[in-house]
Coordinates of C-alpha atoms in Angstrom, one line a residue:
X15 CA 115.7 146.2 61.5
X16 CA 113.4 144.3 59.1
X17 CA 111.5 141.4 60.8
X18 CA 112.0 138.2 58.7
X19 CA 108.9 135.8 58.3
X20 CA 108.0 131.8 57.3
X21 CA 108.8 131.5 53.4
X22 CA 105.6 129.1 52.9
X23 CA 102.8 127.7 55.3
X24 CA 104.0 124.1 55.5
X25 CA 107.7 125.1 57.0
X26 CA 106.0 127.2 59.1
X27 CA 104.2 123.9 60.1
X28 CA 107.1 121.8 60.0
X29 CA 108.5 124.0 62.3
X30 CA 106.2 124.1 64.9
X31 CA 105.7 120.2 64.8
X32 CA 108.8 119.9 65.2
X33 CA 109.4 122.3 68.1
X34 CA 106.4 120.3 69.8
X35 CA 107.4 116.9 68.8
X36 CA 111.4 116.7 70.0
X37 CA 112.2 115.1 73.2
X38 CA 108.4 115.6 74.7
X39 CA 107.1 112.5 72.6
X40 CA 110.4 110.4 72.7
X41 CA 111.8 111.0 76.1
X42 CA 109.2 112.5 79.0
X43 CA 106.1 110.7 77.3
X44 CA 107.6 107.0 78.3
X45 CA 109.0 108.3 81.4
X46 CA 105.4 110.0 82.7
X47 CA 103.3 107.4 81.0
X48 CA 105.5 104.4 82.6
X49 CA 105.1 106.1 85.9
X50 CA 101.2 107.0 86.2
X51 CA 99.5 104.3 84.9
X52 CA 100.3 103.8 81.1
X53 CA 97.1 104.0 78.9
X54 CA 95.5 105.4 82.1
X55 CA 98.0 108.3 81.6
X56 CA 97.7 108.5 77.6
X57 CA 93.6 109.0 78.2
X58 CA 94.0 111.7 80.5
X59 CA 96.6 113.3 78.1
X60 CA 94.8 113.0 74.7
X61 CA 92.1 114.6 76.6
X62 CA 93.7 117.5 77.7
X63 CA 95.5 118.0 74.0
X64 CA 92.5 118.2 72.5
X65 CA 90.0 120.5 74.8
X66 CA 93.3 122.7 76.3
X67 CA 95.8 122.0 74.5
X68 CA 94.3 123.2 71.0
X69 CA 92.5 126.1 72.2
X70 CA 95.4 127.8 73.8
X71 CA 98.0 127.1 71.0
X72 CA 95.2 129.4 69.1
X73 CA 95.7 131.8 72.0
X74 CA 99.4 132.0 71.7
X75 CA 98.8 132.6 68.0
X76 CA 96.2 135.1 68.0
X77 CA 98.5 137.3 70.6
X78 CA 101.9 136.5 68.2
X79 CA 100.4 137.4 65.1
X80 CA 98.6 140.6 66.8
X81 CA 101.8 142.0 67.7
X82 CA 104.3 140.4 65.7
X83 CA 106.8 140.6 68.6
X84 CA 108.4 138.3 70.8
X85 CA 106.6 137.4 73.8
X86 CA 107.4 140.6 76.4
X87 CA 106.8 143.0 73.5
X88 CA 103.8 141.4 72.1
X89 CA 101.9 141.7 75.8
X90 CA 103.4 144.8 76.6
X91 CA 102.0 146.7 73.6
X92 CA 98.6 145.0 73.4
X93 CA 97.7 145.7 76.7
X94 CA 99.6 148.8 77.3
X95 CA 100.7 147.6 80.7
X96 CA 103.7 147.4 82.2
X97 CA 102.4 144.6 84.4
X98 CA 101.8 142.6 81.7
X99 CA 104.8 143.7 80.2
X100 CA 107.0 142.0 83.5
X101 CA 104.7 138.9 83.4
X102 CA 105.9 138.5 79.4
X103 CA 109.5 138.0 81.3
X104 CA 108.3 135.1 83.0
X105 CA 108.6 133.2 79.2
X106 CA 112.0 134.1 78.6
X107 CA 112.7 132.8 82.1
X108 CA 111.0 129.4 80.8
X109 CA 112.7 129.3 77.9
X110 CA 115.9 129.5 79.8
X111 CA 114.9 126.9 82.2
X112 CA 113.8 124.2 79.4
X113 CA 116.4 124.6 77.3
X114 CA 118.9 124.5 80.6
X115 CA 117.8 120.8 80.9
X116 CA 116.8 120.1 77.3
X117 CA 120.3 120.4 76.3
X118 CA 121.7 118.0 79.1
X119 CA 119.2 115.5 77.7
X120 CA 120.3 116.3 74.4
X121 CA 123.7 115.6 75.0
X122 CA 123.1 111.9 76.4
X123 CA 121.3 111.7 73.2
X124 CA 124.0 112.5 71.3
X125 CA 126.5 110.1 73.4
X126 CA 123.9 107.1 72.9
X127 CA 123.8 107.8 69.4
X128 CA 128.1 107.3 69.3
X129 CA 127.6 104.8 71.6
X130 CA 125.1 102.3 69.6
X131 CA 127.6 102.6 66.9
X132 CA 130.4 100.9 69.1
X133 CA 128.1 99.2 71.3
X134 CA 129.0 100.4 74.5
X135 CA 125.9 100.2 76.5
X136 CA 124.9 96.7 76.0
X137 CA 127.6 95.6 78.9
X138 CA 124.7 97.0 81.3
X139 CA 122.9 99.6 80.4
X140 CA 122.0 100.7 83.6
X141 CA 125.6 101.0 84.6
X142 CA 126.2 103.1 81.7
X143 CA 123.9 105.8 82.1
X144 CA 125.1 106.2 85.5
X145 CA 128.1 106.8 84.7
X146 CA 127.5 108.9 81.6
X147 CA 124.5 111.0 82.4
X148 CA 126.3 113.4 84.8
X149 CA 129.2 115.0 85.3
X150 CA 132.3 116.0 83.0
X151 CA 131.6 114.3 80.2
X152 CA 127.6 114.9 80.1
X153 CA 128.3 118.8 80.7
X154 CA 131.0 118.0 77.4
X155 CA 128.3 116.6 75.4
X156 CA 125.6 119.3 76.6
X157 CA 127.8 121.7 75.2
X158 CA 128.1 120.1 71.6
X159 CA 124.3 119.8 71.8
X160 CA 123.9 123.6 72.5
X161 CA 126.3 124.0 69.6
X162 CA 124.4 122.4 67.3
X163 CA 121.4 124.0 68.4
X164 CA 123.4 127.3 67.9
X165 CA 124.5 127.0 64.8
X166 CA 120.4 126.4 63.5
X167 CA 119.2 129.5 65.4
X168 CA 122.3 131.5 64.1
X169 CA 121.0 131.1 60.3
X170 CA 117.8 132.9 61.2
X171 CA 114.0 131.8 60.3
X172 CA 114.1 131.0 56.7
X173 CA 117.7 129.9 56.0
X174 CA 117.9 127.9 59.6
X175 CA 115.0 127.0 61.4
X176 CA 112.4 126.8 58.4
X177 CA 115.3 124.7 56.4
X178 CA 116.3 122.6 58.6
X179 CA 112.9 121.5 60.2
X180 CA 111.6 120.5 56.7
X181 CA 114.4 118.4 56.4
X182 CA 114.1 116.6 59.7
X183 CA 110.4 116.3 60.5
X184 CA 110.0 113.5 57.3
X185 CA 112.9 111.9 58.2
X186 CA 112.0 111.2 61.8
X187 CA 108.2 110.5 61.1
X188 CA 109.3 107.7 58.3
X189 CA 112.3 106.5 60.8
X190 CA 109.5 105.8 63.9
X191 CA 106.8 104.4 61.1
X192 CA 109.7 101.6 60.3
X193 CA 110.9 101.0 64.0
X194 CA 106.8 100.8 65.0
X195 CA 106.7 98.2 62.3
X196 CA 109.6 96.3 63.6
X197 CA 108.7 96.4 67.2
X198 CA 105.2 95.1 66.8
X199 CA 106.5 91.7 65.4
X200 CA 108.7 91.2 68.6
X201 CA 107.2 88.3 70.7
X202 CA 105.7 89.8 74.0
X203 CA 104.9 93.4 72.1
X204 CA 101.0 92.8 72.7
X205 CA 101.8 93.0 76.1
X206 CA 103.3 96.5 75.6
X207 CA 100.2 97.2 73.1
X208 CA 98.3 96.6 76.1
X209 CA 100.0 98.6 78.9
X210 CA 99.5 101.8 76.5
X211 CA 96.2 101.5 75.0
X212 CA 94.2 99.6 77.5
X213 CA 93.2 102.2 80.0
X214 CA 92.9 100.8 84.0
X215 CA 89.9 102.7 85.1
X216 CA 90.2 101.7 88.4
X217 CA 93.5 103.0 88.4
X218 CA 92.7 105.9 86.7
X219 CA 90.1 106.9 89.0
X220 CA 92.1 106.2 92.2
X221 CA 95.0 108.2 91.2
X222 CA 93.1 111.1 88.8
X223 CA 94.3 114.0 91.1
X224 CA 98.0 112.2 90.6
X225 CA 97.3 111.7 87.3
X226 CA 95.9 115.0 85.8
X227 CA 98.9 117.4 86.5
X228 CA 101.3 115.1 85.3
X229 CA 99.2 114.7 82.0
X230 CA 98.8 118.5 81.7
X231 CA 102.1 119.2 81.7
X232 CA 103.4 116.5 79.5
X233 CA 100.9 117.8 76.7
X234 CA 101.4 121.3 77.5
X235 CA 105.4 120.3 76.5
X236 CA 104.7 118.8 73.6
X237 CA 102.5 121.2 72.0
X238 CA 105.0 124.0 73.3
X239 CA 102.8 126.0 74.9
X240 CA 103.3 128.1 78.0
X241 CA 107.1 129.5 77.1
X242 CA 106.1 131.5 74.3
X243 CA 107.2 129.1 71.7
X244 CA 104.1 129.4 69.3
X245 CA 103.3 133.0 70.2
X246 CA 106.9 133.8 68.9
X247 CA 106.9 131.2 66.0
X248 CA 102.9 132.7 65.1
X249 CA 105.1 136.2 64.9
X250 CA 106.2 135.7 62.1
X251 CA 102.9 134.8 59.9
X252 CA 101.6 137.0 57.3
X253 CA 97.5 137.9 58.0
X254 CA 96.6 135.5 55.2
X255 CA 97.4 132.6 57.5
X256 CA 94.5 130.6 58.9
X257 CA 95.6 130.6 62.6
X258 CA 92.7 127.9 63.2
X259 CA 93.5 125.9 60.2
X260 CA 97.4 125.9 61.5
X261 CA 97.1 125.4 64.8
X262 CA 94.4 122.2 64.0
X263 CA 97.1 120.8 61.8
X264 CA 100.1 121.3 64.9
X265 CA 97.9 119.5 67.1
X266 CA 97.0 116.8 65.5
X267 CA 100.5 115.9 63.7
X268 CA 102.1 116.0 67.0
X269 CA 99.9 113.8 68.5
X270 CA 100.2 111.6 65.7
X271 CA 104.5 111.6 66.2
X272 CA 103.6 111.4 70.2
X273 CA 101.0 107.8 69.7
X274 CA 103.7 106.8 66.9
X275 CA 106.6 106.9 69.2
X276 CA 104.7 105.6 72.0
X277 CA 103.8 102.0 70.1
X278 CA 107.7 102.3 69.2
X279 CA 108.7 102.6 73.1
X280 CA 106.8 100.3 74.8
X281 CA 106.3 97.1 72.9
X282 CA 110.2 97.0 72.5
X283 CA 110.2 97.3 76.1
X284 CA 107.6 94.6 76.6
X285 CA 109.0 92.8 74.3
X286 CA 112.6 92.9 75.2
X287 CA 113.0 94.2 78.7
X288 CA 110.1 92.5 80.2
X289 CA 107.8 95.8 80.8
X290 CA 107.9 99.5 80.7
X291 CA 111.2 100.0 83.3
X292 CA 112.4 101.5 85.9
X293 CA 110.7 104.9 85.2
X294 CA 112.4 107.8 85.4
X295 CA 114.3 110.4 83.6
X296 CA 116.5 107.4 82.9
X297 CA 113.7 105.3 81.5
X298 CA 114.8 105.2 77.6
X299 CA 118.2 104.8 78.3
X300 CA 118.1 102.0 80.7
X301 CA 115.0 100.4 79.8
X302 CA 114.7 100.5 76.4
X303 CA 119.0 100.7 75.6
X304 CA 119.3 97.3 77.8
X305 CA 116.2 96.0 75.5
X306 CA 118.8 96.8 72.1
X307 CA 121.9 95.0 73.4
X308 CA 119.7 92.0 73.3
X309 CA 119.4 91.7 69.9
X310 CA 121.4 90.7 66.8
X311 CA 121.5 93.8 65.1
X312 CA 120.8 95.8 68.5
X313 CA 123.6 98.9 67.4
X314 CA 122.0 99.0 64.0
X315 CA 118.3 99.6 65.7
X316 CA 120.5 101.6 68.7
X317 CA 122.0 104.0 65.6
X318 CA 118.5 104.6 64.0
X319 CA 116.6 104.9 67.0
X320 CA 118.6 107.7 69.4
X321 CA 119.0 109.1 65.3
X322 CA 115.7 109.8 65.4
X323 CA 115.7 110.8 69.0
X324 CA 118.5 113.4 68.3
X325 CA 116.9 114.7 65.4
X326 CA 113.7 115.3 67.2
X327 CA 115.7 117.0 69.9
X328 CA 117.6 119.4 67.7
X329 CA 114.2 120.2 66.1
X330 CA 112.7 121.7 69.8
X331 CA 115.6 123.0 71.1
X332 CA 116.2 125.4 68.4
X333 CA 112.6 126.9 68.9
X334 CA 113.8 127.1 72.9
X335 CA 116.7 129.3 72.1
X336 CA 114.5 131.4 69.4
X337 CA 112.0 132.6 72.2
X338 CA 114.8 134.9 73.7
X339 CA 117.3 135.8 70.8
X340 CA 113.5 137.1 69.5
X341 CA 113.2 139.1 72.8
X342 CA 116.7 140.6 72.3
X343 CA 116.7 141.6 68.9
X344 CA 112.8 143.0 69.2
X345 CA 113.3 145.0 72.6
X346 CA 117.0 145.7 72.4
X347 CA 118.0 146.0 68.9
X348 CA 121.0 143.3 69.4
X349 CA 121.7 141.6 66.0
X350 CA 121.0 138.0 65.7
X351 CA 124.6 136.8 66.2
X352 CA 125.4 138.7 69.3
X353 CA 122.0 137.5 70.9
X354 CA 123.0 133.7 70.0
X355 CA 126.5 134.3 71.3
X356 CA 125.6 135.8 74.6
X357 CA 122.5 133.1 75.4
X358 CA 125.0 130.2 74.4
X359 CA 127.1 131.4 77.0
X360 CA 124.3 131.6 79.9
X361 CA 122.9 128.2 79.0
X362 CA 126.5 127.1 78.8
X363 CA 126.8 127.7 82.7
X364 CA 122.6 126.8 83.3
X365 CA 123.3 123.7 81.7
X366 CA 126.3 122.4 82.9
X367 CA 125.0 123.2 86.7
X368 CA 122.1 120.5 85.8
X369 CA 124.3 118.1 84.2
X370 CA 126.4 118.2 87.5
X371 CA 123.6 117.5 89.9
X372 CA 121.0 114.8 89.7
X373 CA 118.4 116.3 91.8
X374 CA 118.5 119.9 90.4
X375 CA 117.9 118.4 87.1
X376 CA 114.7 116.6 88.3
X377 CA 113.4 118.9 89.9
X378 CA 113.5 121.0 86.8
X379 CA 112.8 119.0 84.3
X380 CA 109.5 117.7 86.3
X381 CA 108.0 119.6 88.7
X382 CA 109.3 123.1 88.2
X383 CA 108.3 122.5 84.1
X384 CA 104.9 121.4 84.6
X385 CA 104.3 124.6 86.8
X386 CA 105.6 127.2 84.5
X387 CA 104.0 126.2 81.6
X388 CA 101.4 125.8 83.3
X389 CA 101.1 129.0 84.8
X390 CA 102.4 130.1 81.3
X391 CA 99.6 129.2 79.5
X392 CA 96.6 130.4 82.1
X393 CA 98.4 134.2 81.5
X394 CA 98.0 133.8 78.0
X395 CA 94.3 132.5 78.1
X396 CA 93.4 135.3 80.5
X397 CA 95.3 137.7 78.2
X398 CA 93.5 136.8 74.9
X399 CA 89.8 136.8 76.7
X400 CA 90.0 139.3 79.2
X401 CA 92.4 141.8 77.6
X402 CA 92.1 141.3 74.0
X403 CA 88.8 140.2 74.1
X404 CA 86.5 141.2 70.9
X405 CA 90.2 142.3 69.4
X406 CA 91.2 138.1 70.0
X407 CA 88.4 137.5 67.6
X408 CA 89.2 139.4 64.9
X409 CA 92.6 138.4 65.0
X410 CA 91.4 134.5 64.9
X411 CA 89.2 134.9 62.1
X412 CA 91.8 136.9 59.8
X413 CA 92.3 134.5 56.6
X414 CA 90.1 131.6 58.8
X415 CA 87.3 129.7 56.8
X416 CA 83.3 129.4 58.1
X417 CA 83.6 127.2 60.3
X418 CA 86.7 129.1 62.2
X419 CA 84.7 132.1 62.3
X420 CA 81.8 130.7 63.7
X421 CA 83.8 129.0 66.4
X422 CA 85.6 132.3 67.2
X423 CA 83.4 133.8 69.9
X424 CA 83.1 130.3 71.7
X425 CA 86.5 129.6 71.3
X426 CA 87.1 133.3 73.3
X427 CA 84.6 132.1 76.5
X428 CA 86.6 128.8 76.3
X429 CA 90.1 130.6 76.7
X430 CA 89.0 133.7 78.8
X431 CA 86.6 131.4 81.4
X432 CA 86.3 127.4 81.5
X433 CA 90.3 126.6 80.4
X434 CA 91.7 129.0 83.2
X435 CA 89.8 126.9 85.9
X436 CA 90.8 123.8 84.9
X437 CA 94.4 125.0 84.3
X438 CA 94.0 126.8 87.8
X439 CA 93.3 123.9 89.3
X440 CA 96.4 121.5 88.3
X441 CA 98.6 124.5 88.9
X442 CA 97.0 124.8 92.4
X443 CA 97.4 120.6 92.8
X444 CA 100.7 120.4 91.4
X445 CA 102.4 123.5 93.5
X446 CA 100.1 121.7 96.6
X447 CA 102.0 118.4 95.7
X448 CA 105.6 120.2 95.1
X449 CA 105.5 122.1 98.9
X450 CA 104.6 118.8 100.0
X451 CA 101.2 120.2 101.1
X452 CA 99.1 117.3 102.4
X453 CA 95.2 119.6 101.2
X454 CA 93.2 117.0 104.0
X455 CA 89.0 117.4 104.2
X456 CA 87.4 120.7 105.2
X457 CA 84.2 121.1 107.6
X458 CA 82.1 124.2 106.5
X459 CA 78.9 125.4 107.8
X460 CA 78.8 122.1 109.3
X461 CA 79.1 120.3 105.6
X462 CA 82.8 118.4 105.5
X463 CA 84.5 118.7 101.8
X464 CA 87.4 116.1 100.6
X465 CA 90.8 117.7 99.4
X466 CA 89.4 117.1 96.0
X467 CA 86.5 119.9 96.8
X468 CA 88.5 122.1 98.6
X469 CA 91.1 122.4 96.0
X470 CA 87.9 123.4 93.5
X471 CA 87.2 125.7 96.3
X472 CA 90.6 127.6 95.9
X473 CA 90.5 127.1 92.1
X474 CA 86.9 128.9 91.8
X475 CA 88.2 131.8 94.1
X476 CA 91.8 132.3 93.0
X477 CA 90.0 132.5 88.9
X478 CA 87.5 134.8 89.7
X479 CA 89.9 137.3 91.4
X480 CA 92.2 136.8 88.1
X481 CA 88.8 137.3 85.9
X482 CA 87.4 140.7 87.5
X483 CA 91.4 141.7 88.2
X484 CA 92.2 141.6 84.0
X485 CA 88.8 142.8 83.0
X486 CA 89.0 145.5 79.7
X487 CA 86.2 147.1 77.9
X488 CA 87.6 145.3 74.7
X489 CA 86.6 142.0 76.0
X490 CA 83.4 140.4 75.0
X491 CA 83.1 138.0 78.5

């Protein structure tokens, strides 16, 4: 079966933008930034977008283009391992458990977007997504989402994902340029100005340990990375593709949407619901829905907005369900259509399981996110440095400019040694945090450590047993 590939570099692009840009800007960026600390939050995360989050989208892409297979196949036959081979599973697992949740959330997208046009959320808003956001009727609209999503995916790479993508991504970036316009003449959006780009460093220092998993895995969502998103969508790129050059220009247009719809969320907020809400999975649709009942227009500006939400959605979700119809019709020979038929069913019966119970779908779409992609993306650092190794280079540098190829060999000690630790170390936090593991001070050779050390204690250890464990002649480290 011939492997089909991006027609030009820019849906290619599109694509991956948009796979990174969907519900990870729009939704979870108001509801993690309202809840840790606002601009205190949006430091911590830029940071980590720029030093992690762009070096390992290059290490998803040097491993997808290298193998030009989905993510179990592309592991399993660079490394020749079978272990790595059953790690690879772990991203089809992921991909199952985002787009479980992803498609609830899609589907109260979908039922705010009908419901601006007849206005009825702006009784109270509050009441309303209570009553809508689970049960029946949110598994019904889950299910029209996943549809939707289906039908995209179906079409195949070119005809489906590239097409539609290139069509979307313009339409929501010029939609959120005119609603940031709009919100920043409200009275009171200065205040919201404020909350998101005046960092607290007090705060910020009090709560960094808080702070810094929740950031890495809110930009570790919105690039994609840890699920296998990019390695599969870098799978199908010709050699002639600068993987730097691409991954630069991912990066820095998703950050761009994320910012963008940030100084869209929170001076309406400010402005209209008299600061950034109740926090939440709910936030957007309480917070900021109650904010558009108050205005003259508000189901015009309601219409546009959860528009732009749902096409942003669409635009991930499809990458989500191209992950494992990739893995079936690589490993298993299924054709596209029976793979999309048979994964529609399963998320069918994920889905509505999380649209039925509250808790289950915060624990997923939080903690239990943040950890796999997490853990995710360290696997694929350790696999470009410490099994690819001198191969990772070469692959990086194929079609790259100069300045790529000088950066290619640092870029390998980044991904193979410093990223793991830190990654390491908000895995080893967040998990610590999720058990409900209280990591008090330490007394050592008569020297006492705070939790802060000790956790760099059990970082340092746990990495260098990974390190010398995945250790191949190849590698360069």
């Amino acid at each position: 079966m011939e492997r089909e590939s991006w027609k030009t570099r820019i849906g290619f692009i599109l694509a991956a933008v948009g796979s990174a840009v969907g519900l990870g800007n729009l939704w979870r960026f108001p509801w993690m930034t309202g809840e840790n600390g606002g601009a205190a939050f949006l430091l911590v995360y830029l940071g980590v977008v720029l030093l992690v989050g762009v070096p390992g989208l290059l290490a998803e892409f040097v491993i997808g283009r290298g193998a030009r297979r989905n993510p179990v196949g592309a592991l399993s036959e660079l490394s020749d391992s079978s272990s790595w081979s059953a790690f690879g599973h772990l991203f089809v697992v992921s991909a199952v458990v985002l787009l479980s949740f992803y498609s609830v959330v899609g589907g109260w997208i979908l039922r705010y977007f009908f419901g601006s046009i007849t206005g009825a959320y702006f009784g109270n808003a509050g009441t309303y997504f209570g009553a809508v956001s689970y049960g029946v009727e949110a598994v019904g609209f889950h299910l029209l989402f996943l549809a939707a999503t289906a039908v995209i995916v179906l079409r195949g790479v070119r005809r489906g994902i590239e097409t539609a993508t290139k069509l979307m991504m313009p339409a929501i970036v010029v939609l959120l340029v005119a609603l940031a316009a709009w919100g920043l003449t409200l009275d009171g959006a200065a205040a919201g100005v404020a909350f998101y780009l005046s960092p607290d460093i007090g705060y910020l220092r009090a709560n960094f340990l808080d702070i810094l998993p929740a950031a890495a895995g809110q930009a570790l969502f919105t690039l994609s990375l840890g699920a296998g998103t990019m390695l599969t969508y870098a799978s199908y790129l010709g050699e002639e593709r600068s993987l730097a050059a691409d991954g630069t220009a991912i990066a820095a247009l998703n950050t761009f949407v994320g910012v963008l719809a940030g100084l869209v969320v929170f001076p309406i907020l400010f402005a209209l619901a008299g600061g950034a809400g109740s926090g939440g999975p709910g936030a957007l649709f309480v917070s900021l829905a109650g904010a558009f009942a108050t205005l003259p227009y508000g189901q015009v500006v309601g219409v546009l907005f959860f528009g732009v939400v749902a096409l942003a959605a669409l635009s991930s979700s499809i990458s989500m369900l191209e992950i494992p119809v990739s893995f079936l019709v690589d490993e298993y020979g299924v054709s596209r259509r029976a793979a999309v038929g048979g994964l529609v069913s399963l998320f069918a019966v994920t889905g509505s399981a999380l649209a039925l119970e509250p808790a289950a779908f915060g624990f997923v779409a939080g903690t239990l996110v943040n950890l796999l992609l997490t853990g995710g993306l360290v696997g694929f650092m350790l696999f470009a440095g410490w099994v690819l190794g001198a191969d990772a280079v070469d692959e990086l540098r194929r079609g790259a400019g100069p300045l790529a190829r000088s950066l290619s060999t640092p870029w390998l000690y980044a991904v193979g040694v410093v990223l793991p630790v830190f990654l390491i170390f908000t895995f080893v936090s967040g998990l610590a945090a999720a058990l409900g593991i209280a990591v008090g001070p330490l007394s050592l050779l008569g020297v006492t450590l705070d939790h802060t050390r000790v956790l760099v204690i059990i970082t340092v250890g746990v990495a260098i047993v990974a390190f010398l464990g995945l250790r191949r002649s190849r590698s360069v480290l």
